[in-house]
Amino acid sequence: MSIVALVLAAGKSSRMGRDKLSMRLYAIDGAGENESSTVLPVEHGSMVPINHEDAKSETVGGRVLSVLLQVSELASIVVVHSPHSSPAWQAQCEQLRQLHSERMQLVACEQSELGMSYSIREGVQYVREHIPSAQAILIVLADQPLLEPTHIQQLVAQWQEQRELDYVAATGANGAAPPILFAASMWDGLEQLTGDQGARRLLKGTDWYGAQVQLPAYCFWDADTPSALERIRQHLAEND
């Protein structure tokens, strides 16, 4: 049984005003609030990635990838990014890919600006073609950094216990939302999404048999705006 995490990381960050995925989760003395922490200058003007084992240098997207890499039940992690993503985010993704080459792959979605469905379809197609052992895809958003390994494991465990399920969705006060696990029976449906339709649209129909797993409200907080990121930072400061 093989489960692949499909990380949607190709958004335009239009509400943030800059690349949100490479923004720090923690304030660092002497650094601007909005600086990324993906690379550091070294001699001769070259750049080297920061060691992301240092939690205080974690970024929004980097923390999501770090969490997924801690979940042994995930055989592979496929990151769908935009070719127009910031150099900082691309550098961070490449560093992690090199460190975890046996589990992590990067896929560029040339049409990501046309809507989320393009990233989903690109990712599903990649899994079909390159990971034939995959039996389920777990769709995760790269801007929800408060997810923890145990949250992902709850979804996986539910599907492992009930293999007849077409999907297992996280749910909170506003209903089902990513992360959502989709068995192979639903991949055709994912590839038929259009425009800016997200994967949870499929859950509104009656064609599929699924389950929901209740997660804490903070799991669904995304870093879409400066105020949203500040709320996430405050949560981390109070709970770390």
CSV table of C-alpha atoms in Angstrom, one decimal:
chain,number,residue,atom,x,y,z
A,1,MET,CA,0.0,0.0,0.0
A,2,SER,CA,1.5,3.3,-1.1
A,3,ILE,CA,0.2,6.8,-0.1
A,4,VAL,CA,1.6,9.9,-1.9
A,5,ALA,CA,1.3,13.4,-0.4
A,6,LEU,CA,0.5,15.9,-3.1
A,7,VAL,CA,1.5,19.3,-1.8
A,8,LEU,CA,-0.1,22.3,-3.6
A,9,ALA,CA,2.5,25.0,-3.5
A,10,ALA,CA,1.9,27.0,-6.7
A,11,GLY,CA,-0.3,29.8,-5.5
A,12,LYS,CA,0.3,33.4,-6.4
A,13,SER,CA,0.3,34.8,-2.8
A,14,SER,CA,-1.7,37.7,-4.1
A,15,ARG,CA,-3.3,38.5,-0.7
A,16,MET,CA,0.1,38.4,1.1
A,17,GLY,CA,1.7,40.7,-1.5
A,18,ARG,CA,4.9,38.5,-1.7
A,19,ASP,CA,5.8,34.8,-1.6
A,20,LYS,CA,4.2,33.5,1.6
A,21,LEU,CA,5.8,30.1,1.5
A,22,SER,CA,9.3,31.4,2.1
A,23,MET,CA,8.3,33.7,4.9
A,24,ARG,CA,9.6,33.0,8.4
A,25,LEU,CA,7.4,31.5,11.0
A,26,TYR,CA,9.4,33.0,13.8
A,27,ALA,CA,10.8,36.5,14.2
A,28,ILE,CA,14.6,36.7,14.2
A,29,ASP,CA,16.4,39.4,16.0
A,30,GLY,CA,17.7,42.0,13.6
A,31,ALA,CA,15.7,40.6,10.6
A,32,GLY,CA,12.8,42.2,8.9
A,33,GLU,CA,9.4,40.7,9.5
A,34,ASN,CA,8.9,39.8,5.9
A,35,GLU,CA,12.4,38.5,5.0
A,36,SER,CA,12.6,34.9,3.9
A,37,SER,CA,15.0,32.6,5.6
A,38,THR,CA,15.7,30.2,2.8
A,39,VAL,CA,19.3,31.3,1.8
A,40,LEU,CA,22.2,33.1,3.4
A,41,PRO,CA,24.9,35.1,1.6
A,42,VAL,CA,28.4,33.6,1.8
A,43,GLU,CA,31.8,34.7,0.4
A,44,HIS,CA,32.1,35.4,-3.3
A,45,GLY,CA,28.4,36.4,-3.4
A,46,SER,CA,27.2,32.8,-3.7
A,47,MET,CA,24.2,31.5,-1.8
A,48,VAL,CA,23.8,28.4,0.4
A,49,PRO,CA,20.6,27.1,1.9
A,50,ILE,CA,20.0,27.4,5.6
A,51,ASN,CA,20.0,24.2,7.7
A,52,HIS,CA,16.2,23.8,8.2
A,53,GLU,CA,16.8,21.6,11.2
A,54,ASP,CA,17.1,24.9,13.0
A,55,ALA,CA,13.4,25.4,13.9
A,56,LYS,CA,13.8,29.2,14.3
A,57,SER,CA,14.6,29.5,10.6
A,58,GLU,CA,11.5,27.5,9.5
A,59,THR,CA,9.4,29.0,6.8
A,60,VAL,CA,5.7,28.6,6.1
A,61,GLY,CA,6.1,26.1,3.3
A,62,GLY,CA,9.2,24.5,4.8
A,63,ARG,CA,7.4,23.5,7.9
A,64,VAL,CA,4.6,21.8,6.0
A,65,LEU,CA,7.2,19.8,4.0
A,66,SER,CA,9.1,19.0,7.2
A,67,VAL,CA,6.0,17.6,8.9
A,68,LEU,CA,5.1,15.4,5.9
A,69,LEU,CA,8.7,14.0,5.8
A,70,GLN,CA,8.2,12.9,9.4
A,71,VAL,CA,5.2,10.7,8.5
A,72,SER,CA,6.6,7.3,7.6
A,73,GLU,CA,3.3,6.2,6.2
A,74,LEU,CA,3.8,8.5,3.2
A,75,ALA,CA,5.8,6.7,0.6
A,76,SER,CA,6.4,9.9,-1.5
A,77,ILE,CA,5.9,13.6,-1.3
A,78,VAL,CA,5.2,15.4,-4.6
A,79,VAL,CA,5.4,19.2,-4.5
A,80,VAL,CA,3.6,21.0,-7.3
A,81,HIS,CA,5.1,24.4,-7.6
A,82,SER,CA,5.0,27.2,-10.2
A,83,PRO,CA,7.9,27.9,-12.5
A,84,HIS,CA,7.4,31.5,-11.4
A,85,SER,CA,7.8,30.8,-7.7
A,86,SER,CA,10.2,33.0,-5.9
A,87,PRO,CA,13.9,32.0,-6.0
A,88,ALA,CA,13.8,31.6,-2.2
A,89,TRP,CA,11.0,29.0,-2.3
A,90,GLN,CA,12.5,27.1,-5.2
A,91,ALA,CA,15.9,27.0,-3.5
A,92,GLN,CA,14.3,25.6,-0.3
A,93,CYS,CA,12.3,23.0,-2.2
A,94,GLU,CA,15.5,21.9,-4.1
A,95,GLN,CA,17.5,21.6,-0.9
A,96,LEU,CA,14.9,19.4,0.7
A,97,ARG,CA,14.6,17.3,-2.5
A,98,GLN,CA,18.3,16.7,-2.5
A,99,LEU,CA,18.3,15.7,1.2
A,100,HIS,CA,15.3,13.4,0.6
A,101,SER,CA,15.7,12.3,-3.0
A,102,GLU,CA,14.2,8.9,-2.3
A,103,ARG,CA,10.9,10.3,-1.2
A,104,MET,CA,10.5,13.8,-2.5
A,105,GLN,CA,9.8,15.0,-6.1
A,106,LEU,CA,9.2,18.5,-7.5
A,107,VAL,CA,6.7,19.1,-10.4
A,108,ALA,CA,6.4,22.5,-12.1
A,109,CYS,CA,2.9,23.4,-13.2
A,110,GLU,CA,3.2,25.8,-16.2
A,111,GLN,CA,-0.5,26.8,-16.0
A,112,SER,CA,-0.8,27.1,-12.2
A,113,GLU,CA,-1.9,30.8,-12.5
A,114,LEU,CA,-5.1,29.7,-14.2
A,115,GLY,CA,-6.4,28.0,-11.0
A,116,MET,CA,-5.9,25.4,-8.4
A,117,SER,CA,-7.4,22.6,-10.6
A,118,TYR,CA,-4.4,22.8,-12.9
A,119,SER,CA,-2.0,22.1,-10.0
A,120,ILE,CA,-4.1,19.2,-8.9
A,121,ARG,CA,-4.4,17.7,-12.4
A,122,GLU,CA,-0.6,18.1,-12.9
A,123,GLY,CA,0.1,16.3,-9.6
A,124,VAL,CA,-2.3,13.4,-10.2
A,125,GLN,CA,-0.9,12.9,-13.7
A,126,TYR,CA,2.6,12.8,-12.3
A,127,VAL,CA,1.6,10.2,-9.7
A,128,ARG,CA,-0.1,8.0,-12.3
A,129,GLU,CA,3.0,8.1,-14.6
A,130,HIS,CA,5.9,8.0,-12.1
A,131,ILE,CA,4.6,6.3,-9.0
A,132,PRO,CA,2.6,3.3,-10.2
A,133,SER,CA,2.5,1.7,-6.8
A,134,ALA,CA,0.4,4.6,-5.4
A,135,GLN,CA,-3.0,3.7,-4.1
A,136,ALA,CA,-4.0,7.0,-2.5
A,137,ILE,CA,-3.1,10.6,-2.8
A,138,LEU,CA,-3.2,13.0,0.2
A,139,ILE,CA,-3.7,16.6,-0.9
A,140,VAL,CA,-2.1,19.1,1.4
A,141,LEU,CA,-1.9,22.9,1.1
A,142,ALA,CA,1.6,24.3,1.5
A,143,ASP,CA,0.4,27.3,3.5
A,144,GLN,CA,-1.1,25.5,6.5
A,145,PRO,CA,2.0,25.3,8.8
A,146,LEU,CA,0.2,24.3,12.0
A,147,LEU,CA,-0.5,20.8,10.8
A,148,GLU,CA,1.4,18.1,12.8
A,149,PRO,CA,2.5,14.6,11.9
A,150,THR,CA,-0.2,13.1,14.2
A,151,HIS,CA,-2.9,15.0,12.2
A,152,ILE,CA,-1.8,13.4,9.0
A,153,GLN,CA,-1.5,10.0,10.6
A,154,GLN,CA,-5.1,10.1,11.8
A,155,LEU,CA,-6.3,10.5,8.2
A,156,VAL,CA,-4.0,7.7,7.0
A,157,ALA,CA,-5.1,5.4,9.9
A,158,GLN,CA,-8.8,5.9,9.1
A,159,TRP,CA,-8.2,4.9,5.5
A,160,GLN,CA,-6.1,1.9,6.4
A,161,GLU,CA,-8.8,0.7,8.7
A,162,GLN,CA,-11.6,1.2,6.1
A,163,ARG,CA,-10.0,0.5,2.7
A,164,GLU,CA,-13.5,0.7,1.1
A,165,LEU,CA,-13.5,4.4,1.6
A,166,ASP,CA,-13.1,6.6,-1.4
A,167,TYR,CA,-11.8,9.5,0.7
A,168,VAL,CA,-10.9,10.6,4.2
A,169,ALA,CA,-11.2,14.4,4.8
A,170,ALA,CA,-10.1,16.5,7.7
A,171,THR,CA,-13.0,18.5,9.1
A,172,GLY,CA,-13.4,21.5,11.3
A,173,ALA,CA,-16.0,24.2,12.0
A,174,ASN,CA,-16.4,25.0,8.3
A,175,GLY,CA,-16.7,21.5,7.2
A,176,ALA,CA,-14.3,19.3,5.2
A,177,ALA,CA,-11.1,20.9,4.0
A,178,PRO,CA,-7.5,19.8,3.1
A,179,PRO,CA,-5.7,17.7,4.0
A,180,ILE,CA,-7.9,15.2,2.2
A,181,LEU,CA,-6.9,11.6,1.3
A,182,PHE,CA,-8.3,10.4,-2.1
A,183,ALA,CA,-8.2,6.7,-3.0
A,184,ALA,CA,-7.4,5.8,-6.6
A,185,SER,CA,-11.2,5.5,-7.3
A,186,MET,CA,-11.4,9.3,-7.2
A,187,TRP,CA,-8.4,10.3,-9.3
A,188,ASP,CA,-10.5,10.5,-12.5
A,189,GLY,CA,-12.7,13.0,-10.7
A,190,LEU,CA,-9.7,15.0,-9.6
A,191,GLU,CA,-8.5,15.2,-13.2
A,192,GLN,CA,-11.9,16.5,-14.3
A,193,LEU,CA,-11.7,19.6,-12.0
A,194,THR,CA,-11.6,22.9,-13.9
A,195,GLY,CA,-10.6,26.5,-13.2
A,196,ASP,CA,-10.0,27.4,-9.5
A,197,GLN,CA,-12.0,24.4,-8.3
A,198,GLY,CA,-10.4,22.7,-5.3
A,199,ALA,CA,-10.5,19.0,-4.5
A,200,ARG,CA,-13.2,19.3,-1.8
A,201,ARG,CA,-15.7,20.1,-4.5
A,202,LEU,CA,-15.9,16.4,-5.2
A,203,LEU,CA,-17.1,15.7,-1.6
A,204,LYS,CA,-20.3,17.6,-2.3
A,205,GLY,CA,-21.6,14.8,-4.5
A,206,THR,CA,-23.2,11.5,-3.6
A,207,ASP,CA,-21.1,9.3,-5.8
A,208,TRP,CA,-18.4,8.7,-3.2
A,209,TYR,CA,-18.2,7.0,0.1
A,210,GLY,CA,-16.0,8.8,2.6
A,211,ALA,CA,-15.2,9.6,6.2
A,212,GLN,CA,-14.2,12.7,8.1
A,213,VAL,CA,-11.7,13.2,10.8
A,214,GLN,CA,-12.1,16.1,13.2
A,215,LEU,CA,-9.0,18.2,13.6
A,216,PRO,CA,-8.3,21.2,15.8
A,217,ALA,CA,-9.3,24.6,14.3
A,218,TYR,CA,-5.8,25.8,14.1
A,219,CYS,CA,-4.9,23.1,11.6
A,220,PHE,CA,-6.8,24.9,8.9
A,221,TRP,CA,-5.3,28.4,9.5
A,222,ASP,CA,-3.5,29.4,6.3
A,223,ALA,CA,-0.9,32.1,5.9
A,224,ASP,CA,-2.8,34.0,3.2
A,225,THR,CA,-2.4,37.5,4.6
A,226,PRO,CA,0.0,39.4,7.0
A,227,SER,CA,-2.6,39.2,9.8
A,228,ALA,CA,-3.2,35.5,9.2
A,229,LEU,CA,0.5,34.8,9.4
A,230,GLU,CA,0.8,36.9,12.6
A,231,ARG,CA,-2.0,34.7,14.2
A,232,ILE,CA,0.0,31.6,13.3
A,233,ARG,CA,3.2,33.1,14.7
A,234,GLN,CA,1.3,34.0,17.9
A,235,HIS,CA,0.0,30.4,18.2
A,236,LEU,CA,3.5,29.0,17.8
A,237,ALA,CA,4.9,31.4,20.4
A,238,GLU,CA,2.3,30.4,22.9
A,239,ASN,CA,2.4,26.6,22.3
A,240,ASP,CA,6.0,25.8,21.3
